[in-house]
Coordinates of C-alpha atoms and ligand atoms in Angstrom, one line a residue:
X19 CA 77.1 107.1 30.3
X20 CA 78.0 108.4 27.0
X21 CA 75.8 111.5 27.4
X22 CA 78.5 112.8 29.5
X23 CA 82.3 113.9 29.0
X24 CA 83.3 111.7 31.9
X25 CA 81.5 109.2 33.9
X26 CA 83.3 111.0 37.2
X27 CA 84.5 114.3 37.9
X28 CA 86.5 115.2 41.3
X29 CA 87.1 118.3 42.8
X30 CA 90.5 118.2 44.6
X31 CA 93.2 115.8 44.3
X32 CA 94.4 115.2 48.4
X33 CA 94.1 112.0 49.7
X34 CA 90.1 110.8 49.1
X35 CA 90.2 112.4 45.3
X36 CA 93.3 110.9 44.3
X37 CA 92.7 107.4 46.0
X38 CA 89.0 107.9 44.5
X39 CA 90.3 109.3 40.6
X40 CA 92.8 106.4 40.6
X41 CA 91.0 103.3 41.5
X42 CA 87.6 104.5 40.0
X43 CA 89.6 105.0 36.2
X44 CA 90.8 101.5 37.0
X45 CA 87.4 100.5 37.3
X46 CA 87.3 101.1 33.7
X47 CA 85.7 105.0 34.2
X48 CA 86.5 108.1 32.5
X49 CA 88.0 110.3 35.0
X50 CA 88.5 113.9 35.5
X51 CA 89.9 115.8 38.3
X52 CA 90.8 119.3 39.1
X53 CA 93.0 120.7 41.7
X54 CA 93.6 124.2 42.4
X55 CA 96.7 124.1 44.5
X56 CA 98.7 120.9 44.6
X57 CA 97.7 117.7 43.3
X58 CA 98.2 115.2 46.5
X59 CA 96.0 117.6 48.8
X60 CA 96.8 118.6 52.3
X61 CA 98.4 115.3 53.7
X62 CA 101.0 116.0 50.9
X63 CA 101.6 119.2 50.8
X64 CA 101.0 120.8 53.7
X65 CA 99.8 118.5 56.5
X66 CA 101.0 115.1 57.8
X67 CA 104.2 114.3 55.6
X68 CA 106.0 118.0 56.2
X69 CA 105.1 118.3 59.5
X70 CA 106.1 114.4 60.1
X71 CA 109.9 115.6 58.6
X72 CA 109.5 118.5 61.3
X73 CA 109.0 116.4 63.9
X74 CA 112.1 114.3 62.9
X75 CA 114.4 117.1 62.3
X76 CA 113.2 118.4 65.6
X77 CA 113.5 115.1 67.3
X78 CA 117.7 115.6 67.0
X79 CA 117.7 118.2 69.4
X80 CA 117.2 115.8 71.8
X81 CA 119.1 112.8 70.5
X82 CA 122.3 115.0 70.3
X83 CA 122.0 115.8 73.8
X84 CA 121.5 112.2 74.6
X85 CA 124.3 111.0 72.7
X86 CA 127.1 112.5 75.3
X87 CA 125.6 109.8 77.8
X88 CA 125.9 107.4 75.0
X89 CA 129.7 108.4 74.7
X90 CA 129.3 110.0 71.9
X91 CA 131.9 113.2 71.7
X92 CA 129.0 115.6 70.0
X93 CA 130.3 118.9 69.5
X94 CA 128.5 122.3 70.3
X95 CA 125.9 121.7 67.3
X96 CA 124.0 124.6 65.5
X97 CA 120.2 124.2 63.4
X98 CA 119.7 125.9 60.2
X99 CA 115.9 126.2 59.7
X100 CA 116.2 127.0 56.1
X101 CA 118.8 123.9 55.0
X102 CA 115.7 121.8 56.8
X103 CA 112.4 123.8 55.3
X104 CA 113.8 123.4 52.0
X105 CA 114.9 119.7 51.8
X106 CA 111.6 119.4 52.9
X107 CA 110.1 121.2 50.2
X108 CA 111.9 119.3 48.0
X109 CA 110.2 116.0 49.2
X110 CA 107.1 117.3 49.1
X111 CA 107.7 118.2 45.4
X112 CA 109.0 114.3 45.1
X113 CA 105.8 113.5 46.1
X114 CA 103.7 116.0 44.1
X115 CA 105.2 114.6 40.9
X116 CA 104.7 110.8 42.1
X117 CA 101.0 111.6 42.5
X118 CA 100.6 113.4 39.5
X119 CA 102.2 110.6 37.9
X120 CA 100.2 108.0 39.4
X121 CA 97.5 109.4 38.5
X122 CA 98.4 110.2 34.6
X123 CA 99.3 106.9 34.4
X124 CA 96.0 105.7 35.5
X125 CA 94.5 108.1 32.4
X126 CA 93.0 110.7 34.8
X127 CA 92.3 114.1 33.2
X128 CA 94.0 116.4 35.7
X129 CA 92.5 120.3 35.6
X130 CA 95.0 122.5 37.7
X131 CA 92.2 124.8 38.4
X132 CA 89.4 125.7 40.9
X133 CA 85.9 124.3 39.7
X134 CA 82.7 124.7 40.9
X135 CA 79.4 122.5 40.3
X136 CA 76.6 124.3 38.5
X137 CA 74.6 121.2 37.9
X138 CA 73.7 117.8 39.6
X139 CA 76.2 116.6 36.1
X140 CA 78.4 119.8 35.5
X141 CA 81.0 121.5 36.8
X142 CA 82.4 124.9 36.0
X143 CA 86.6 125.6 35.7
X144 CA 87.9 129.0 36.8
X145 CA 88.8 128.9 32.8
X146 CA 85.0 129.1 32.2
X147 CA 85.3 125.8 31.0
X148 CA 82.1 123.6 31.2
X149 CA 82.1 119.9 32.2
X150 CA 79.2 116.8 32.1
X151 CA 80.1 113.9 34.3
X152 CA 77.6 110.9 35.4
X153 CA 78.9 111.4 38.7
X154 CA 80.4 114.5 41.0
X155 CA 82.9 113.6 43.4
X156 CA 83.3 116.5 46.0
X157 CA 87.1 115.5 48.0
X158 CA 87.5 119.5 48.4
X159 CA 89.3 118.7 51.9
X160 CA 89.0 121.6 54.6
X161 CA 91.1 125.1 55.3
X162 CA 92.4 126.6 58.8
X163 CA 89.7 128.3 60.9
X164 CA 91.3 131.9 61.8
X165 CA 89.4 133.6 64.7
X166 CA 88.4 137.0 63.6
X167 CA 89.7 139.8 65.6
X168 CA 91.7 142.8 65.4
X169 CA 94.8 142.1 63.8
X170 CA 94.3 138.5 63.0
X171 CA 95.0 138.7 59.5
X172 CA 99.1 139.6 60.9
X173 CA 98.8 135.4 62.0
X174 CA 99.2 132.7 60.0
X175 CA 98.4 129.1 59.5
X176 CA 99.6 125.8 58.9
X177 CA 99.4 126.7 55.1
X178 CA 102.2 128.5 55.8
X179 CA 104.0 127.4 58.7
X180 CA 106.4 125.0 56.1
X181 CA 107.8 127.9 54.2
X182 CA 108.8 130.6 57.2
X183 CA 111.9 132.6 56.0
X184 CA 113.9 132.1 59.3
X185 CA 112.9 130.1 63.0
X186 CA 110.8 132.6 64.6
X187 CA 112.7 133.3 68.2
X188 CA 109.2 133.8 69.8
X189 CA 106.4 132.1 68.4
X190 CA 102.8 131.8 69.6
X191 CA 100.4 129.3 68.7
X192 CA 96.9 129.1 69.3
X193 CA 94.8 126.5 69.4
X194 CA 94.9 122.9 71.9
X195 CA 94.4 120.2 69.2
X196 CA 96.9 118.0 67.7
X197 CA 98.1 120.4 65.3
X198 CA 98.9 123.3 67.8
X199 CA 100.5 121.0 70.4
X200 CA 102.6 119.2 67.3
X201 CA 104.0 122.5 66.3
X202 CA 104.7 123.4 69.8
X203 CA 106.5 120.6 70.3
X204 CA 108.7 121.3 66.8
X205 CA 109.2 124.9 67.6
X206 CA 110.5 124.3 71.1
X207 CA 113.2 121.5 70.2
X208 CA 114.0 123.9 67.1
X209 CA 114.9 126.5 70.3
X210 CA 111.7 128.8 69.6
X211 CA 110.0 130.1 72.7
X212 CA 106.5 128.6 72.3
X213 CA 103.7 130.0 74.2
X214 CA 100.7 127.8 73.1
X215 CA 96.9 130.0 74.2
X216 CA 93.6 128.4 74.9
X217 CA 90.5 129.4 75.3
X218 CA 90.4 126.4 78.3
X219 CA 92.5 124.3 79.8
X220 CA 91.7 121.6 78.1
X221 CA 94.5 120.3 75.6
X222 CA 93.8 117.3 73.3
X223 CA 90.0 117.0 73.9
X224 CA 89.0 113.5 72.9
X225 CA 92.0 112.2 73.8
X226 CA 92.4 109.9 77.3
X227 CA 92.6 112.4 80.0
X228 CA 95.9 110.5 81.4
X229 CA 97.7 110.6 78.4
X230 CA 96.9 114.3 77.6
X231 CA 97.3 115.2 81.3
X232 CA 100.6 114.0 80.9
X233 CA 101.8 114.9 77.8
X234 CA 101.2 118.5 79.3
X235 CA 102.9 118.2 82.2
X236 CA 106.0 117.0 80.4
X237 CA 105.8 120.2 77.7
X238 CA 105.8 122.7 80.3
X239 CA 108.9 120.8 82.0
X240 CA 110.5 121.4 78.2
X241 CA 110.1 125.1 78.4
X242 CA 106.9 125.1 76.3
X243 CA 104.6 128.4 78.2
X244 CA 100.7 127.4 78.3
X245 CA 98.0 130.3 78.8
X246 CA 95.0 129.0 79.3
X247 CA 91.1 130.5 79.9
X248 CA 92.4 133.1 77.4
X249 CA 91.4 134.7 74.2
X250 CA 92.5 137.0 71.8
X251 CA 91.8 141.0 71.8
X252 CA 94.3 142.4 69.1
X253 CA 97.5 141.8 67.9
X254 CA 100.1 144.8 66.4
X255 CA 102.8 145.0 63.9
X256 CA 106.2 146.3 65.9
X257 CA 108.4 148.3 63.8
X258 CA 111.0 145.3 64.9
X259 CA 108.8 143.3 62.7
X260 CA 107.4 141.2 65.8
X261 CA 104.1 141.7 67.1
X262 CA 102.4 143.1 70.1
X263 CA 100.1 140.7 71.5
X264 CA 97.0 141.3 74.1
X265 CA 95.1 138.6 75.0
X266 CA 92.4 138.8 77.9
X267 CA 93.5 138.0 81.7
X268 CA 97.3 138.7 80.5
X269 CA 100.1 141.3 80.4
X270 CA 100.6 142.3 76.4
X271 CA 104.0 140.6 75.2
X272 CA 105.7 140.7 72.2
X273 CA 106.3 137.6 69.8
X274 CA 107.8 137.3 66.1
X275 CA 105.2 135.1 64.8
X276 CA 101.9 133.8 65.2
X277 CA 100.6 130.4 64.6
X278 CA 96.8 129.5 64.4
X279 CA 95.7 126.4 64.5
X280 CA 91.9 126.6 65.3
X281 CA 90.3 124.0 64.1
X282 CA 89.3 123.4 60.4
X283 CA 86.5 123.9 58.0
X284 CA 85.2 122.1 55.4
X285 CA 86.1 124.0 51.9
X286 CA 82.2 124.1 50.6
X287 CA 82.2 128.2 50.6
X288 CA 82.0 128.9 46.6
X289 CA 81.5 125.5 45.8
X290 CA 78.1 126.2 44.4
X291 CA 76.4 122.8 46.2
X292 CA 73.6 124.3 48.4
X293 CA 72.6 126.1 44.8
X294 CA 72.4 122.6 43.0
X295 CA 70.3 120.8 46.2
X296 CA 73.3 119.5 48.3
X297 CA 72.4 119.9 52.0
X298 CA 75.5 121.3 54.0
X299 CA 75.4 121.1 58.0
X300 CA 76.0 124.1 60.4
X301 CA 79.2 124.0 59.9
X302 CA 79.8 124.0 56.1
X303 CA 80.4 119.9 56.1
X304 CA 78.8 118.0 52.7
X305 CA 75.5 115.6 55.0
X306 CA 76.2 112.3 53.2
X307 CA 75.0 108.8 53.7
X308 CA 77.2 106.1 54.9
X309 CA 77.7 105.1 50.8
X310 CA 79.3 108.8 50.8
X311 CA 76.6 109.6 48.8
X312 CA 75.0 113.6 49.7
X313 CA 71.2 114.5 48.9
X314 CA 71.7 114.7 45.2
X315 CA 72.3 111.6 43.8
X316 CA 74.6 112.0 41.7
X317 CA 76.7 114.1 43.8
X318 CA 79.3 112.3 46.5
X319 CA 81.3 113.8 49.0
X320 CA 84.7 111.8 50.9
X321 CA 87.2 113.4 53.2
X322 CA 87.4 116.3 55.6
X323 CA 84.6 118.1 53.5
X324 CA 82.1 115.4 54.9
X325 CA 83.5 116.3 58.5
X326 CA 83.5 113.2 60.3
X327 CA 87.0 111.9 60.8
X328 CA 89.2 114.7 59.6
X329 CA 92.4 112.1 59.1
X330 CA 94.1 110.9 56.0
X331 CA 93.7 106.6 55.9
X332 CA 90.3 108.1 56.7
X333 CA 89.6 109.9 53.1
X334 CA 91.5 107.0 51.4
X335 CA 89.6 104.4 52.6
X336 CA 86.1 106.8 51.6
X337 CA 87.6 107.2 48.5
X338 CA 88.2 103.6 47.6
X339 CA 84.7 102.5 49.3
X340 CA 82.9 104.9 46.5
X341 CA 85.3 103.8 43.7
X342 CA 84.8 100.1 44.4
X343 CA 81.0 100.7 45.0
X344 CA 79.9 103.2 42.0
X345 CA 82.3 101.9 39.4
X346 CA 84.0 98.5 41.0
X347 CA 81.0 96.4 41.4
X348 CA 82.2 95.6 44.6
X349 CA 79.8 97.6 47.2
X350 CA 81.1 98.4 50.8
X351 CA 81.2 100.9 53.8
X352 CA 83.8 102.3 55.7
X353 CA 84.3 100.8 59.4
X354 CA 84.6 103.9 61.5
X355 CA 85.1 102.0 64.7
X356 CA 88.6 101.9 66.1
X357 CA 89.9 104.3 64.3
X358 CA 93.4 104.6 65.7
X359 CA 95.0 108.3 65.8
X360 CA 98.4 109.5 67.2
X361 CA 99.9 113.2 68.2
X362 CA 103.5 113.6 67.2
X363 CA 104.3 115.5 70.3
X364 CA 107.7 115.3 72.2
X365 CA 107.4 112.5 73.3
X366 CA 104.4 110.9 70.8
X367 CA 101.1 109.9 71.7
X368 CA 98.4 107.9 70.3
X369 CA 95.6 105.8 70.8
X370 CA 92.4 103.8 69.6
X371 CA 89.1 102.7 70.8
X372 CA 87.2 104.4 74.1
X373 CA 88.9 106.5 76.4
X374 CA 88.6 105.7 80.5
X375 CA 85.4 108.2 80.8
X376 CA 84.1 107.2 77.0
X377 CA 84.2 103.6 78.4
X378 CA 82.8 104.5 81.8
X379 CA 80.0 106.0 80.2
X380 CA 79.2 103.9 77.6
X381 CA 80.3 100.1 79.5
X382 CA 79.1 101.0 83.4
X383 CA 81.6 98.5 84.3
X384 CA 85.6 98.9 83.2
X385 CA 88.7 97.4 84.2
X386 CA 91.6 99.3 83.9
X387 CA 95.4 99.0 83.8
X388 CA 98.6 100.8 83.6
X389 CA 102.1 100.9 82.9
X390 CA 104.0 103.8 83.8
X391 CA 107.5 104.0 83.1
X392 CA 110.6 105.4 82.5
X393 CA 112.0 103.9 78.9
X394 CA 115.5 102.0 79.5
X395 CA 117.0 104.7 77.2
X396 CA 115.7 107.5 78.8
X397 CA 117.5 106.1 82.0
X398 CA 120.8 106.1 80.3
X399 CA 120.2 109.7 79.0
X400 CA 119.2 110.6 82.5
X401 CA 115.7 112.2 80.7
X402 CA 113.4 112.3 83.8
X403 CA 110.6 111.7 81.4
X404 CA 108.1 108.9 81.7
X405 CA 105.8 107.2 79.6
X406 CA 102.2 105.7 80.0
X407 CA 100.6 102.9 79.2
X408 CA 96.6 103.0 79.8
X409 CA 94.6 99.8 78.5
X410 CA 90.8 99.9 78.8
X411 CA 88.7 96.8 79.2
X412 CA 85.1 95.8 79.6
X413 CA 84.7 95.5 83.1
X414 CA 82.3 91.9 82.2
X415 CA 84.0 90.3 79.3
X416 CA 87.5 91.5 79.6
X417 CA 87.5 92.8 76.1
X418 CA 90.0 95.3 75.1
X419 CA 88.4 98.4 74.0
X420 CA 90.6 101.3 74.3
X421 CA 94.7 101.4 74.0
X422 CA 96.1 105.2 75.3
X423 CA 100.0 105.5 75.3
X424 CA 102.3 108.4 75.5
X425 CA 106.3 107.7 75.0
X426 CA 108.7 107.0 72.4
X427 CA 107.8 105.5 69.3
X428 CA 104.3 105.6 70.7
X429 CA 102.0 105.5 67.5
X430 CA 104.6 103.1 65.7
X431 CA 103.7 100.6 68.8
X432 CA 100.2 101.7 68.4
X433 CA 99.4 100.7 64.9
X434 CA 100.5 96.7 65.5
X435 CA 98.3 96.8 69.0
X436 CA 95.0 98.3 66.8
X437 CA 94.7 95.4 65.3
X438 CA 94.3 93.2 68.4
X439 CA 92.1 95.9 69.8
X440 CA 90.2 96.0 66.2
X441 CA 89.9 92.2 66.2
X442 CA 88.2 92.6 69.9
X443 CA 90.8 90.6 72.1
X444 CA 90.9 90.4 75.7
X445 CA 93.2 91.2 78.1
X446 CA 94.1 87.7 78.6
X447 CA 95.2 87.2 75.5
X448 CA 97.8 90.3 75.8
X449 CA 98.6 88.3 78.9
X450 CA 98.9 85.0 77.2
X451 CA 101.5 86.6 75.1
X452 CA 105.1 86.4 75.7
X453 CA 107.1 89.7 76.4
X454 CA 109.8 90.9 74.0
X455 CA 112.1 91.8 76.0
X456 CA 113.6 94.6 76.4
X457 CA 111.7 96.9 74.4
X458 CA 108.8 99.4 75.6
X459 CA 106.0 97.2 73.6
X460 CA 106.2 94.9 76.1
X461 CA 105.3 97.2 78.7
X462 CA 101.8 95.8 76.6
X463 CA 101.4 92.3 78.0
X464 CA 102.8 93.1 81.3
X465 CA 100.3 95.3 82.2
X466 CA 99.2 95.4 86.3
Ligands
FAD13 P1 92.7 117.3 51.1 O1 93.9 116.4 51.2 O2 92.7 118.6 51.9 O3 92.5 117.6 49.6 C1 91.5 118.5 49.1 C2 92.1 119.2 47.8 O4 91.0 119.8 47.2 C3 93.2 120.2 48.1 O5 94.3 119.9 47.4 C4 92.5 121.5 47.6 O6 93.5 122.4 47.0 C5 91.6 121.0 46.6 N1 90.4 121.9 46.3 C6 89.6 122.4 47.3 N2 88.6 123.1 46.7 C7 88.8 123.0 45.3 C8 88.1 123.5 44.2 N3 87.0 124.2 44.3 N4 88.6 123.2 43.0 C9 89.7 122.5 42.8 N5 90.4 122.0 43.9 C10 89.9 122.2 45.1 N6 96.0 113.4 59.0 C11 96.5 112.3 59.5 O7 95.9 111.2 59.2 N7 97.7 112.2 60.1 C12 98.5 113.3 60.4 O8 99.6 113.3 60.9 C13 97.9 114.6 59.9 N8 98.6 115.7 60.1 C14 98.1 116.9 59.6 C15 98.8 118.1 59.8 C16 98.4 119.3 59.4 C17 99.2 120.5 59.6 C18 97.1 119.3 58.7 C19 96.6 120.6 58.2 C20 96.4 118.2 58.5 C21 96.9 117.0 59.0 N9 96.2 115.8 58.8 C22 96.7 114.6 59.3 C23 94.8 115.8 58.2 C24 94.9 115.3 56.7 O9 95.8 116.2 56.0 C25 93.5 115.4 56.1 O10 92.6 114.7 56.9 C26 93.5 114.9 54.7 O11 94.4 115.5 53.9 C27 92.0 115.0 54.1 O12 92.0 114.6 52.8 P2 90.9 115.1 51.8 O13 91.1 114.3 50.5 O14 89.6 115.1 52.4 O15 91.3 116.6 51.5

C-alpha cells in the first residue's frame, strides 16, 4: 500500500463516506476524504435532521389547538418562520462541526473540495491537486431531479427549502413521494396554502395502499389542495414576486413559491467514472456488487449514488460493511430485507416488510388484519382523525411479513415492531403478548 498517498480516498462526506472514512481509518487505513458542500452529507444538512425539526415545529400548530381541550388557557399564538429556520440552522451547524470532528479525530484527511477520479487509483481536487489511493470510495449521494420546462428554473428544491426568507403564503409542491407529502404536511400546519401536483394520483407508491389512501384522505380534510393527472407547462415571475402557474387540465393560479420534489439522481454527472471503466445504469446510479464493489476493482460505490435504497441507516450500514470488509478483516453484506421506512406526514406513517398486494403477489395466500382507530387523545381533542393499523401474514405459516401504520408516533412504534417482523414472528406471538395498556402500541397485539 505504500505506493499510494492513502490506502482510501472518499468522495463525499454524508452518511456512507463518513460512517465508511471513520471506521475504515480505525481499521488502521490512511484516509482521505473530500466534500464539496458540507461535511455530514444530505441527512445532515439538508435532508432528514432539518426537515425532522420542521415537522416538530410544525407539529405545535396542532398541539396548541389541542391543549384548550386539555384546559390549557393558550392564548391567540403567532409562528415566526425565521426564529424557527434559523435555530435550525444552528443545529445543523452543531452537527457539521461534530462530524468534522469525529472524523479529525479519527485522522481522516478532510478536502473541502469537489474531486473527480481520473484513474482506477487517483483522484483529481478542483485545486488541481492529484491524489493515489489503493482504494476509491464513491459516497457522492444524489441531487433533486427538476423537471425541465418553461420556467422551471423560478422553482426550487429541498436544497433550499431550509433557508426561505419568509413562510411562503401559497406554496406549490410537486412531486407524490415522501419528501413532497412531508413538506406539505410542514407548510400547511405552518398556515401555507399547499397545493401538492402529480402527474397521477398515486401518492406514496410503494407504500400499503390503505395507509397511503388514508393518509390522503386526512390531508385534504387539513386544507392541503391535491391536483392530480397533471403536469407542468410554464411558470411566470409576477411583478408581486409570486408566480403564475399553468399546468395542464387546470385554470392558471398564482402561488409565492414553488417546491420540487421529483425524485433524485445519483450525483455521477462530472465524476469522471464511465471514463476510468465504471459501468453506470440508465439512470446515472454506480452498478455495484453486493460487496459495494463497481466494475473496477478498486473503485466502490455506497449510498444513494448506488441507487438502491435511497435512505440514510441504509448508506451507514454500506459504509461500515466496506470498511469492515476491505480494511476490518471482518467480511459481510448488507441485509436489504425488511428494511423499515416511515413518512413524517401529519399524522406519521411508516412501515416494513410486503405490503397487502406485494404479499398477494408474492405469498398467493395472506391473512390480514386491522386496527382502525381513533387514538384516546385525539378523542379528548375532539380531532376526528383516525389511525390504521394493517398487519400482513403468510396466509400458511402465520408469519408476519409486513407492518403498515399511519397515526401518532407511528414510526417511533414502528422501529420496536421491525424487529419482531425482522426476526420472522407470527401473529400468535403478537397475540401471546400482553397489551400495554392504554397506549396506541397495543393496538399491535390486539389485532382482529
Ligand atoms: P449524501 O448524504 O448525500 O452525501 C454525499 C456527499 O457527497 C454530499 O455531502 C455531497 O456534497 C458530496 N459530494 C458529491 N459529489 C462530490 C464530489 N464530486 N466531490 C466532493 N464531494 C461531493 N433518509 C432517511 O433515512 N430518513 C429521512 O427522514 C430522510 N429524509 C430526507 C429528507 C430530504 C429532504 C432528503 C433530500 C433526503 C432525505 N433522506 C432521508 C435521504 C438521505 O438523506 C440519504 O439517503 C442519505 O443522505 C444518503 O447518504 P449518502 O452518503 O449516500 O449521500
Amino acid at each position: 500500500m505504500a505506493d499510494f498517498e492513502f490506502d482510501l480516498f472518499v468522495i463525499g462526506a454524508g452518511s456512507g463516506g463518513t460512517r465508511a472514512s471513520r471506521v475504515s481509518a480505525a481499521h488502521g487505513a490512511r484516509v482521505a476524504v473530500a466534500e464539496e458542500y458540507r461535511v455530514g452529507g444530505t441527512c445532515v444538512i439538508r435532508g432528514c435532521v432539518p426537515k425532522k425539526l420542521l415537522v416538530y415545529g410544525a407539529h405545535f400548530a396542532e398541539d396548541l389547538k389541542d391543549a384548550r381541550r386539555f384546559g390549557w388557557d393558550v392564548p391567540d399564538c403567532h409562528f415566526d418562520w425565521t426564529v424557527l429556520r434559523d435555530n435550525v440552522l444552528a443545529d445543523v451547524d452543531r452537527l457539521n462541526g461534530l462530524y468534522t470532528q469525529t472524523l479529525d479525530n479519527n485522522g481522516v484527511e478532510i478536502f473541502l473540495e469537489h474531486a473527480t477520479v481520473t484513474g482506477p487509483h487517483e483522484v483529481t481536487l478542483a485545486s488541481g491537486r492529484k491524489i493515489t489511493a489503493k482504494y476509491i470510495l464513491v459516497a457522492s449521494g444524489a441531487h433533486p431531479h427538476v423537471p425541465d420546462f418553461p420556467g422551471s428554473d423560478l422553482g426550487i428544491t429541498s436544497n433550499e427549502v431550509f433557508h426561505l426568507n419568509a413562510l411562503p403564503k401559497r406554496i406549490l409542491i410537486a412531486g407524490g413521494g415522501y419528501i413532497a407529502n412531508e413538506f406539505a404536511g410542514i407548510f400547511n400546519e405552518l398556515g401555507s396554502h399547499v397545493t401538492l401536483v402529480n402527474r397521477t394520483d398515486v401518492i406514496l407508491r410503494g407504500y400499503d395502499h390503505s395507509i397511503r389512501d388514508r393518509l390522503l384522505q386526512i390531508s385534504i380534510t387539513k386544507g392541503i389542495d391535491f391536483r392530480f393527472h397533471t403536469d407542468f407547462k410554464k411558470i411566470e415571475q409576477l411583478e408581486s414576486g409570486g408566480f403564475r402557474v399553468e399546468l395542464t387540465k387546470h385554470e392558471p393560479f398564482e402561488v409565492d413559491c414553488v417546491l420540487f420534489a421529483t425524485g433524485r439522481v445519483p450525483n455521477t454527472r462530472g465524476l469522471g467514472l464511465a471514463e476510468v471503466g465504471v459501468e453506470l445504469d440508465d439512470k446515472g446510479a454506480v452498478k455495484v456488487d453486493a460487496d459495494n464493489r463497481s466494475s473496477v476493482d478498486s473503485i466502490y460505490a455506497v449510498g444513494d449514488v448506488t441507487n438502491r435504497v435511497q435512505l440514510t441507516p441504509v448508506a451507514i450500514r454500506e459504509g461500515q460493511a466496506f470498511a469492515d470488509t476491505v480494511f476490518g478483516n471482518k467480511p459481510h453484506q448488507v441485509d436489504y430485507s425488511c428494511i423499515p421506512s416511515a413518512v413524517f406526514s401529519h399524522p406519521p406513517m411508516a412501515g416494513v416488510g410486503m405490503t397487502e398486494s406485494e404479499a398477494k403477489n408474492k405469498l398467493g395466500s395472506v391473512a390480514v388484519y386491522m386496527s382502525d382507530f381513533r387514538a384516546m387523545k385525539n378523542v379528548l381533542a375532539d380531532r376526528h382523525e383516525r389511525a390504521l393499523y394493517k398487519m400482513i401474514c403468510d396466509g400458511t405459516t402465520g408469519k408476519v411479513v409486513g407492518l403498515h401504520m399511519i397515526g401518532p408516533d407511528a414510526p417511533e412504534i414502528l422501529q420496536a415492531a421491525a424487529i419482531a417482523v425482522k426476526a420472522g414472528l407470527t401473529k400468535d406471538a403478537f397475540d401471546q403478548t400482553v397489551a400495554l395498556h392504554p397506549t396506541m402500541s397495543e393496538e399491535l397485539v390486539l389485532m382482529k
